[in-house]
Amino acid sequence: MTGRGGDLVITGIGELLTLRPRPGDPLGIVHGGAVVVEGGRVVFAGPSGAMPPSTGDRIDVRGALVSPGLCEPHAHPIFAGSRAAEFDLRAQGRSYGEIQAAGGGILATVRATRAASDEELIASTCGRLDRLLAHGVTVCEAKTGYALDVPGELRLLRLLGEAARRHPIDLSPTLLAHVPSPDRPREETVADFCSRAIPEAARLGAEAFDVYCDAGAFTLDETRTMLLAARAAGLALRVHAEQFTHTGAADLAAEVGARSVEHLEQLAPSSIERLAAAGTVCTLLPGAALTLRLPWPDARRLLDGGCTVALGTDLNPGSSLSESLPLMMSLGCMQMGMSCAEAWVGVTTAAARAVGRDDAGRLWEGSRGDLVIWDAADHREVPQHYGVGLARTVVIAGRVVRGA
Ligand code: NIG
Ligand code: FE
């Protein structure tokens, strides 16, 4: 949703995470802080004693933690149908690949999504955005991908645009080439994406293009062809890479200057330097590793190698049905070698970079007035206290959109 933002004054902040890094303090923490938002933008974020006079509505948070709004860098929020039965089959030992090969998995969601009405898809997408918001998300990347054919993918892109008009979360739409359509030769799908879907998606407001490169999805050559077409159309590039099998897609992502590369469970150590040098954000998706019992992506090694690491939910009906970024922070800390500060960076500034929103995921003069007031006093409690919602109040552009 757009329009001039509100005026708001937040006082009594116990810990304020500005995300303006200082030596020894990557989160730029201010103890005893205040934030002033005017016209939807931060005009002050710092110690209470230095707060300028302001006329906005006041909220005294009585010692609570305040952070920037969280940025979700990787979500598939538009789909219909349920795969709960597959979840149960996997719980009893069947594999994700086996279910997909039998016509289930992504293809089951494609059938349900193609059959759903526009209104159903918009309403269910907005429901998921509500749950993301409830967990503190104010900016969300949103992929198409459950139609497969060009008219269907463009329809999903239009419907994402409609959901964005109805919902306060700032959506960043991505056209996704998910798996080759089973209805036609795969070369035709690739050619259609290059000549029709990508240029039209750019006209419809897509900000990025993403390919799922893996066994059972697109090959490395097909991925390269489509990424180059998307780059020529001016879209930012993302790649679902090295999730189930090592394909070389992460190196390709670095080579073509992708903005982000996703998953990386099967990453070759030699790719780390390339991703760091290319400045490609490594978006790790612990929910998919948890659900599918994949090896945990090695956040520690990527961070030590100089990469920027973001954390996403991978919200989707099959491999990660969760709208909780704080849960992903917990998994990052508990299983992937991240410190609490690194997990916070992963859902704020690093994720904002992956989504292409430089004024989000931080709280200082000129940033967007998106913030979360937490039912916690210490930022480390958010990843520590896992599986519950501690986001108490969510503010977007200086307006309270959830909680009080
Ligand atoms: O990001 N890896 C590919 N695609 C999705 C899963 C989609 C599904 O199972 O519906 C992912 O994990
Ligand atoms: Fe994904």
Short mmCIF file of C-alpha atoms and ligand atoms in Angstrom, two decimals:
data_model
loop_
_atom_site.label_atom_id
_atom_site.label_comp_id
_atom_site.label_asym_id
_atom_site.label_seq_id
_atom_site.Cartn_x
_atom_site.Cartn_y
_atom_site.Cartn_z
CA MET A 1 0.00 0.00 0.00
CA THR A 2 1.27 3.49 -0.71
CA GLY A 3 0.51 7.03 0.47
CA ARG A 4 2.12 9.45 2.90
CA GLY A 5 3.14 7.73 6.08
CA GLY A 6 2.30 8.70 9.64
CA ASP A 7 3.98 10.60 12.47
CA LEU A 8 4.91 8.54 15.52
CA VAL A 9 7.14 8.87 18.57
CA ILE A 10 8.39 5.74 20.36
CA THR A 11 9.89 6.32 23.81
CA GLY A 12 11.10 4.20 26.72
CA ILE A 13 12.99 1.74 24.49
CA GLY A 14 15.17 -0.66 26.52
CA GLU A 15 17.22 -1.87 23.55
CA LEU A 16 16.95 -0.13 20.20
CA LEU A 17 18.50 -2.00 17.27
CA THR A 18 19.44 0.64 14.70
CA LEU A 19 21.51 -1.76 12.55
CA ARG A 20 24.03 1.05 12.06
CA PRO A 21 27.17 -0.99 12.76
CA ARG A 22 29.85 0.24 15.14
CA PRO A 23 33.14 -1.44 15.99
CA GLY A 24 32.23 -4.44 18.15
CA ASP A 25 28.51 -3.80 17.74
CA PRO A 26 27.06 -4.95 14.38
CA LEU A 27 23.52 -4.11 15.48
CA GLY A 28 24.18 -0.49 16.51
CA ILE A 29 22.37 -0.96 19.83
CA VAL A 30 21.16 2.09 21.77
CA HIS A 31 20.16 1.50 25.39
CA GLY A 32 17.43 3.89 26.60
CA GLY A 33 16.45 5.06 23.14
CA ALA A 34 13.65 6.75 21.24
CA VAL A 35 12.53 6.83 17.60
CA VAL A 36 10.73 9.66 15.84
CA VAL A 37 8.96 9.01 12.54
CA GLU A 38 7.58 11.88 10.46
CA GLY A 39 5.71 11.41 7.21
CA GLY A 40 6.52 7.71 7.36
CA ARG A 41 10.32 8.20 7.59
CA VAL A 42 12.66 8.02 10.55
CA VAL A 43 13.88 11.50 11.50
CA PHE A 44 15.53 10.44 14.77
CA ALA A 45 16.66 7.13 16.29
CA GLY A 46 19.00 7.46 19.25
CA PRO A 47 19.31 8.17 22.97
CA SER A 48 16.12 9.58 24.56
CA GLY A 49 18.00 12.59 25.88
CA ALA A 50 18.83 13.73 22.35
CA MET A 51 15.28 13.36 20.97
CA PRO A 52 14.02 16.47 19.15
CA PRO A 53 10.56 17.90 19.96
CA SER A 54 7.87 16.16 17.95
CA THR A 55 4.09 16.22 17.67
CA GLY A 56 3.38 12.64 16.51
CA ASP A 57 1.33 10.08 18.45
CA ARG A 58 3.38 8.70 21.35
CA ILE A 59 3.94 5.12 22.42
CA ASP A 60 5.90 4.45 25.63
CA VAL A 61 7.20 0.88 25.25
CA ARG A 62 8.38 0.63 28.91
CA GLY A 63 11.76 -0.96 28.40
CA ALA A 64 10.90 -3.22 25.45
CA LEU A 65 13.17 -4.19 22.56
CA VAL A 66 12.53 -2.25 19.32
CA SER A 67 13.95 -3.40 15.99
CA PRO A 68 13.49 -2.43 12.35
CA GLY A 69 10.67 -4.23 10.55
CA LEU A 70 11.92 -7.64 9.39
CA CYS A 71 12.56 -8.27 5.68
CA GLU A 72 11.54 -11.63 4.23
CA PRO A 73 13.97 -12.29 1.35
CA HIS A 74 12.45 -15.53 -0.01
CA ALA A 75 8.77 -16.52 -0.05
CA HIS A 76 6.33 -18.36 -2.31
CA PRO A 77 3.13 -16.88 -0.81
CA ILE A 78 0.74 -17.33 -3.76
CA PHE A 79 -0.64 -20.85 -4.11
CA ALA A 80 -3.77 -22.89 -3.50
CA GLY A 81 -4.42 -26.30 -1.96
CA SER A 82 -2.89 -28.27 0.86
CA ARG A 83 -0.04 -30.79 0.95
CA ALA A 84 -0.66 -31.93 4.50
CA ALA A 85 -1.06 -35.54 3.31
CA GLU A 86 2.43 -35.40 1.72
CA PHE A 87 3.82 -33.98 4.95
CA ASP A 88 2.44 -37.01 6.75
CA LEU A 89 3.84 -39.39 4.11
CA ARG A 90 7.28 -37.83 4.52
CA ALA A 91 6.95 -38.13 8.28
CA GLN A 92 6.51 -41.86 7.62
CA GLY A 93 9.61 -42.12 5.46
CA ARG A 94 8.66 -41.27 1.85
CA SER A 95 11.03 -38.80 0.18
CA TYR A 96 10.24 -35.40 -1.34
CA GLY A 97 11.73 -36.53 -4.70
CA GLU A 98 9.68 -39.74 -4.71
CA ILE A 99 6.45 -37.81 -4.12
CA GLN A 100 7.32 -35.28 -6.85
CA ALA A 101 8.19 -38.06 -9.33
CA ALA A 102 4.75 -39.61 -8.69
CA GLY A 103 3.04 -36.36 -9.78
CA GLY A 104 2.69 -34.85 -6.31
CA GLY A 105 4.83 -32.15 -4.78
CA ILE A 106 5.09 -28.93 -6.78
CA LEU A 107 2.81 -30.37 -9.49
CA ALA A 108 0.01 -30.99 -6.97
CA THR A 109 0.15 -27.33 -5.97
CA VAL A 110 0.20 -26.32 -9.64
CA ARG A 111 -3.06 -28.19 -10.27
CA ALA A 112 -4.75 -26.57 -7.27
CA THR A 113 -3.41 -23.10 -8.13
CA ARG A 114 -4.50 -23.27 -11.77
CA ALA A 115 -8.00 -24.29 -10.63
CA ALA A 116 -8.35 -21.56 -7.98
CA SER A 117 -10.20 -18.30 -8.66
CA ASP A 118 -8.40 -14.94 -8.61
CA GLU A 119 -10.25 -13.95 -5.44
CA GLU A 120 -9.32 -17.19 -3.65
CA LEU A 121 -5.67 -16.71 -4.50
CA ILE A 122 -5.61 -13.06 -3.43
CA ALA A 123 -7.42 -13.84 -0.17
CA SER A 124 -5.18 -16.76 0.77
CA THR A 125 -2.06 -14.76 -0.12
CA CYS A 126 -3.25 -11.88 2.08
CA GLY A 127 -3.86 -14.39 4.90
CA ARG A 128 -0.23 -15.51 4.65
CA LEU A 129 0.94 -11.89 4.56
CA ASP A 130 -1.08 -11.29 7.75
CA ARG A 131 0.80 -14.13 9.45
CA LEU A 132 4.16 -12.82 8.21
CA LEU A 133 3.21 -9.40 9.59
CA ALA A 134 2.27 -10.99 12.91
CA HIS A 135 5.86 -12.23 13.14
CA GLY A 136 7.31 -8.79 12.41
CA VAL A 137 7.71 -8.76 8.61
CA THR A 138 7.20 -5.41 6.88
CA VAL A 139 8.93 -6.10 3.52
CA CYS A 140 8.48 -9.38 1.65
CA GLU A 141 9.89 -10.85 -1.52
CA ALA A 142 7.12 -12.83 -3.27
CA LYS A 143 7.59 -15.38 -6.05
CA THR A 144 5.21 -16.72 -8.64
CA GLY A 145 5.95 -20.32 -9.65
CA TYR A 146 2.87 -22.49 -9.20
CA ALA A 147 1.40 -22.10 -12.71
CA LEU A 148 4.44 -23.07 -14.84
CA ASP A 149 3.00 -21.86 -18.18
CA VAL A 150 3.52 -18.28 -19.27
CA PRO A 151 -0.09 -16.98 -19.04
CA GLY A 152 -0.47 -18.63 -15.64
CA GLU A 153 2.76 -17.20 -14.23
CA LEU A 154 1.82 -13.72 -15.47
CA ARG A 155 -1.60 -14.14 -13.87
CA LEU A 156 0.09 -14.91 -10.53
CA LEU A 157 2.24 -11.81 -10.95
CA ARG A 158 -0.87 -9.65 -11.51
CA LEU A 159 -2.55 -11.21 -8.48
CA LEU A 160 0.53 -10.51 -6.35
CA GLY A 161 0.19 -6.89 -7.49
CA GLU A 162 -3.44 -6.89 -6.31
CA ALA A 163 -2.47 -8.45 -2.96
CA ALA A 164 0.18 -5.74 -2.58
CA ARG A 165 -2.45 -3.04 -3.14
CA ARG A 166 -4.65 -4.55 -0.42
CA HIS A 167 -1.98 -5.27 2.20
CA PRO A 168 0.34 -2.97 4.17
CA ILE A 169 3.42 -5.20 3.72
CA ASP A 170 5.73 -3.92 0.97
CA LEU A 171 5.88 -6.75 -1.59
CA SER A 172 8.74 -7.25 -4.04
CA PRO A 173 7.48 -9.56 -6.81
CA THR A 174 9.75 -12.12 -8.47
CA LEU A 175 8.95 -14.20 -11.56
CA LEU A 176 10.04 -17.78 -10.81
CA ALA A 177 10.83 -20.48 -13.37
CA HIS A 178 10.08 -23.30 -10.97
CA VAL A 179 10.06 -26.62 -12.86
CA PRO A 180 9.55 -27.39 -16.57
CA SER A 181 5.87 -27.73 -17.42
CA PRO A 182 4.95 -31.42 -17.86
CA ASP A 183 2.51 -30.41 -20.66
CA ARG A 184 5.13 -29.56 -23.30
CA PRO A 185 8.76 -30.01 -24.40
CA ARG A 186 11.09 -28.34 -21.94
CA GLU A 187 12.95 -26.37 -24.65
CA GLU A 188 9.65 -24.64 -25.44
CA THR A 189 9.19 -23.66 -21.80
CA VAL A 190 12.68 -22.16 -21.68
CA ALA A 191 12.18 -20.32 -24.98
CA ASP A 192 8.79 -19.00 -23.82
CA PHE A 193 10.21 -17.72 -20.57
CA CYS A 194 12.96 -15.88 -22.45
CA SER A 195 10.87 -14.36 -25.21
CA ARG A 196 7.51 -13.78 -23.49
CA ALA A 197 7.33 -14.28 -19.72
CA ILE A 198 10.44 -12.33 -18.75
CA PRO A 199 9.84 -9.18 -20.84
CA GLU A 200 6.15 -9.12 -19.91
CA ALA A 201 6.92 -9.70 -16.22
CA ALA A 202 9.31 -6.73 -16.28
CA ARG A 203 6.47 -4.61 -17.73
CA LEU A 204 4.08 -5.87 -15.03
CA GLY A 205 6.35 -4.71 -12.22
CA ALA A 206 8.37 -7.83 -11.40
CA GLU A 207 11.61 -6.74 -9.75
CA ALA A 208 13.50 -10.02 -10.07
CA PHE A 209 13.69 -13.34 -11.86
CA ASP A 210 14.53 -16.63 -10.13
CA VAL A 211 15.21 -20.14 -11.45
CA TYR A 212 15.10 -23.42 -9.52
CA CYS A 213 18.17 -25.24 -10.82
CA ASP A 214 18.34 -28.84 -9.58
CA ALA A 215 17.69 -32.46 -10.49
CA GLY A 216 13.96 -32.60 -11.29
CA ALA A 217 13.90 -28.87 -12.13
CA PHE A 218 15.92 -26.80 -14.67
CA THR A 219 19.42 -27.76 -15.82
CA LEU A 220 22.42 -25.48 -15.48
CA ASP A 221 22.34 -24.62 -19.20
CA GLU A 222 18.64 -23.84 -19.15
CA THR A 223 19.19 -21.73 -16.03
CA ARG A 224 21.97 -19.75 -17.70
CA THR A 225 19.86 -19.07 -20.80
CA MET A 226 16.95 -17.73 -18.75
CA LEU A 227 19.12 -15.70 -16.35
CA LEU A 228 20.83 -13.94 -19.24
CA ALA A 229 17.45 -13.08 -20.80
CA ALA A 230 16.27 -11.70 -17.46
CA ARG A 231 19.44 -9.68 -17.00
CA ALA A 232 18.92 -8.17 -20.46
CA ALA A 233 15.35 -7.26 -19.43
CA GLY A 234 16.71 -5.35 -16.42
CA LEU A 235 15.50 -7.75 -13.72
CA ALA A 236 17.52 -8.57 -10.62
CA LEU A 237 18.56 -12.24 -10.61
CA ARG A 238 18.13 -15.00 -8.03
CA VAL A 239 18.86 -18.71 -8.23
CA HIS A 240 17.54 -21.63 -6.15
CA ALA A 241 20.90 -23.40 -6.10
CA GLU A 242 22.63 -26.48 -4.65
CA GLN A 243 19.61 -27.61 -2.60
CA PHE A 244 19.33 -31.35 -3.32
CA THR A 245 22.22 -31.87 -5.73
CA HIS A 246 25.32 -29.88 -6.55
CA THR A 247 24.81 -28.43 -10.06
CA GLY A 248 27.24 -25.50 -10.24
CA ALA A 249 24.35 -23.03 -10.02
CA ALA A 250 25.97 -21.02 -7.21
CA ASP A 251 29.05 -20.36 -9.37
CA LEU A 252 26.76 -19.41 -12.24
CA ALA A 253 24.88 -17.01 -9.94
CA ALA A 254 28.15 -15.33 -8.98
CA GLU A 255 29.28 -15.20 -12.62
CA VAL A 256 26.10 -13.49 -13.89
CA GLY A 257 26.02 -11.06 -10.95
CA ALA A 258 22.90 -12.47 -9.28
CA ARG A 259 21.59 -10.41 -6.40
CA SER A 260 20.95 -13.51 -4.33
CA VAL A 261 21.46 -17.25 -4.31
CA GLU A 262 19.13 -19.45 -2.29
CA HIS A 263 19.34 -22.68 -0.24
CA LEU A 264 23.02 -23.83 -0.66
CA GLU A 265 22.74 -27.06 1.34
CA GLN A 266 25.11 -28.77 -1.15
CA LEU A 267 27.42 -25.80 -1.73
CA ALA A 268 31.01 -26.55 -2.80
CA PRO A 269 33.51 -24.73 -0.54
CA SER A 270 35.19 -23.31 -3.66
CA SER A 271 32.04 -21.28 -4.43
CA ILE A 272 32.27 -19.25 -1.23
CA GLU A 273 35.02 -16.95 -2.45
CA ARG A 274 33.18 -16.37 -5.73
CA LEU A 275 29.92 -15.47 -4.01
CA ALA A 276 31.74 -13.12 -1.64
CA ALA A 277 33.59 -11.42 -4.50
CA ALA A 278 30.40 -11.03 -6.54
CA GLY A 279 28.53 -9.52 -3.58
CA THR A 280 25.74 -12.05 -4.11
CA VAL A 281 23.62 -12.38 -0.96
CA CYS A 282 23.44 -15.99 0.28
CA THR A 283 19.83 -16.48 1.35
CA LEU A 284 19.67 -19.51 3.62
CA LEU A 285 16.37 -21.28 4.26
CA PRO A 286 16.53 -23.33 7.45
CA GLY A 287 12.81 -24.19 7.27
CA ALA A 288 13.37 -26.24 4.09
CA ALA A 289 16.37 -28.03 5.61
CA LEU A 290 14.32 -28.79 8.73
CA THR A 291 11.24 -30.00 6.84
CA LEU A 292 13.13 -32.12 4.31
CA ARG A 293 15.87 -33.29 6.70
CA LEU A 294 18.56 -31.85 4.45
CA PRO A 295 22.01 -30.95 5.76
CA TRP A 296 21.98 -27.52 7.43
CA PRO A 297 23.37 -24.79 5.16
CA ASP A 298 26.76 -23.79 6.55
CA ALA A 299 26.16 -20.18 7.54
CA ARG A 300 29.32 -20.08 9.62
CA ARG A 301 31.56 -20.97 6.72
CA LEU A 302 29.85 -18.44 4.42
CA LEU A 303 30.15 -15.66 7.01
CA ASP A 304 33.78 -16.51 7.72
CA GLY A 305 34.40 -16.46 3.97
CA GLY A 306 33.12 -12.88 3.73
CA CYS A 307 29.64 -13.57 2.32
CA THR A 308 26.51 -11.65 3.21
CA VAL A 309 24.04 -14.14 4.72
CA ALA A 310 20.29 -13.53 4.80
CA LEU A 311 17.67 -15.81 6.37
CA GLY A 312 14.27 -16.51 4.80
CA THR A 313 11.27 -18.69 5.56
CA ASP A 314 10.94 -20.11 2.02
CA LEU A 315 7.20 -19.99 2.82
CA ASN A 316 5.64 -22.57 0.46
CA PRO A 317 3.13 -25.42 0.69
CA GLY A 318 5.65 -28.26 0.39
CA SER A 319 9.13 -27.81 1.74
CA SER A 320 8.62 -25.05 4.31
CA LEU A 321 5.14 -24.07 5.46
CA SER A 322 6.00 -21.34 7.93
CA GLU A 323 5.56 -17.57 8.14
CA SER A 324 7.94 -17.17 11.08
CA LEU A 325 11.24 -15.43 10.40
CA PRO A 326 12.06 -15.45 14.13
CA LEU A 327 11.91 -19.26 13.98
CA MET A 328 14.45 -19.16 11.13
CA MET A 329 16.66 -16.98 13.34
CA SER A 330 16.40 -19.65 16.05
CA LEU A 331 17.44 -22.38 13.61
CA GLY A 332 20.27 -20.19 12.30
CA CYS A 333 21.62 -19.86 15.85
CA MET A 334 20.88 -23.41 16.99
CA GLN A 335 21.94 -25.36 13.90
CA MET A 336 23.91 -23.20 11.47
CA GLY A 337 26.58 -21.57 13.59
CA MET A 338 25.21 -18.03 13.58
CA SER A 339 25.45 -15.64 16.51
CA CYS A 340 22.29 -13.83 17.58
CA ALA A 341 23.65 -10.64 16.01
CA GLU A 342 24.31 -12.45 12.72
CA ALA A 343 20.76 -13.82 12.73
CA TRP A 344 19.39 -10.30 13.26
CA VAL A 345 21.51 -8.97 10.38
CA GLY A 346 20.19 -11.91 8.32
CA VAL A 347 16.57 -10.76 8.63
CA THR A 348 17.23 -7.01 8.46
CA THR A 349 20.04 -5.39 6.47
CA ALA A 350 21.21 -8.52 4.62
CA ALA A 351 17.65 -9.45 3.68
CA ALA A 352 16.89 -5.86 2.67
CA ARG A 353 19.87 -6.00 0.34
CA ALA A 354 18.58 -9.25 -1.18
CA VAL A 355 15.17 -7.66 -1.72
CA GLY A 356 16.64 -4.41 -3.09
CA ARG A 357 15.27 -2.14 -0.33
CA ASP A 358 18.22 -0.12 0.91
CA ASP A 359 16.11 2.03 3.23
CA ALA A 360 14.59 -1.00 5.04
CA GLY A 361 15.93 -3.28 7.77
CA ARG A 362 17.54 -0.40 9.65
CA LEU A 363 16.46 2.48 11.85
CA TRP A 364 18.25 5.73 11.38
CA GLU A 365 17.59 9.13 9.85
CA GLY A 366 16.08 8.67 6.39
CA SER A 367 15.13 4.99 6.84
CA ARG A 368 11.54 3.94 6.31
CA GLY A 369 9.50 4.13 9.50
CA ASP A 370 8.96 0.36 9.77
CA LEU A 371 9.60 -1.14 13.19
CA VAL A 372 8.64 -3.87 15.61
CA ILE A 373 8.07 -3.57 19.36
CA TRP A 374 8.84 -6.96 20.93
CA ASP A 375 7.64 -8.78 24.03
CA ALA A 376 11.31 -9.03 24.99
CA ALA A 377 13.89 -6.75 26.55
CA ASP A 378 17.04 -8.28 25.01
CA HIS A 379 17.49 -8.97 21.27
CA ARG A 380 18.93 -12.42 22.03
CA GLU A 381 15.60 -13.53 23.49
CA VAL A 382 13.96 -13.46 20.05
CA PRO A 383 16.01 -16.37 18.60
CA GLN A 384 16.30 -18.05 21.99
CA HIS A 385 12.55 -18.17 22.66
CA TYR A 386 11.71 -20.32 19.66
CA GLY A 387 8.41 -21.24 18.08
CA VAL A 388 6.28 -18.50 19.64
CA GLY A 389 5.35 -15.02 18.45
CA LEU A 390 7.08 -12.29 20.44
CA ALA A 391 6.32 -9.46 17.99
CA ARG A 392 3.88 -7.28 19.98
CA THR A 393 3.32 -4.24 17.76
CA VAL A 394 4.24 -3.77 14.10
CA VAL A 395 4.56 -0.31 12.53
CA ILE A 396 4.80 0.35 8.80
CA ALA A 397 5.63 3.85 7.55
CA GLY A 398 4.86 5.33 10.94
CA ARG A 399 1.44 3.66 11.32
CA VAL A 400 0.57 0.87 13.72
CA VAL A 401 -0.68 -1.96 11.49
CA ARG A 402 -0.76 -4.72 14.08
CA GLY A 403 -1.04 -4.80 17.87
CA ALA A 404 -1.27 -1.62 19.92
O1 NIG B 1 12.09 -23.26 -2.49
N1 NIG B 1 13.09 -25.75 -4.14
C1 NIG B 1 12.14 -25.50 -4.86
N2 NIG B 1 11.00 -24.94 -4.59
C2 NIG B 1 10.46 -24.71 -3.30
C3 NIG B 1 9.62 -25.87 -2.86
C4 NIG B 1 8.33 -25.84 -3.52
C5 NIG B 1 7.34 -26.90 -3.12
O2 NIG B 1 7.65 -27.99 -2.62
O3 NIG B 1 6.16 -26.57 -3.37
C6 NIG B 1 11.57 -24.35 -2.34
O4 NIG B 1 11.93 -25.10 -1.43
FE FE B 2 12.08 -21.38 -2.53
#
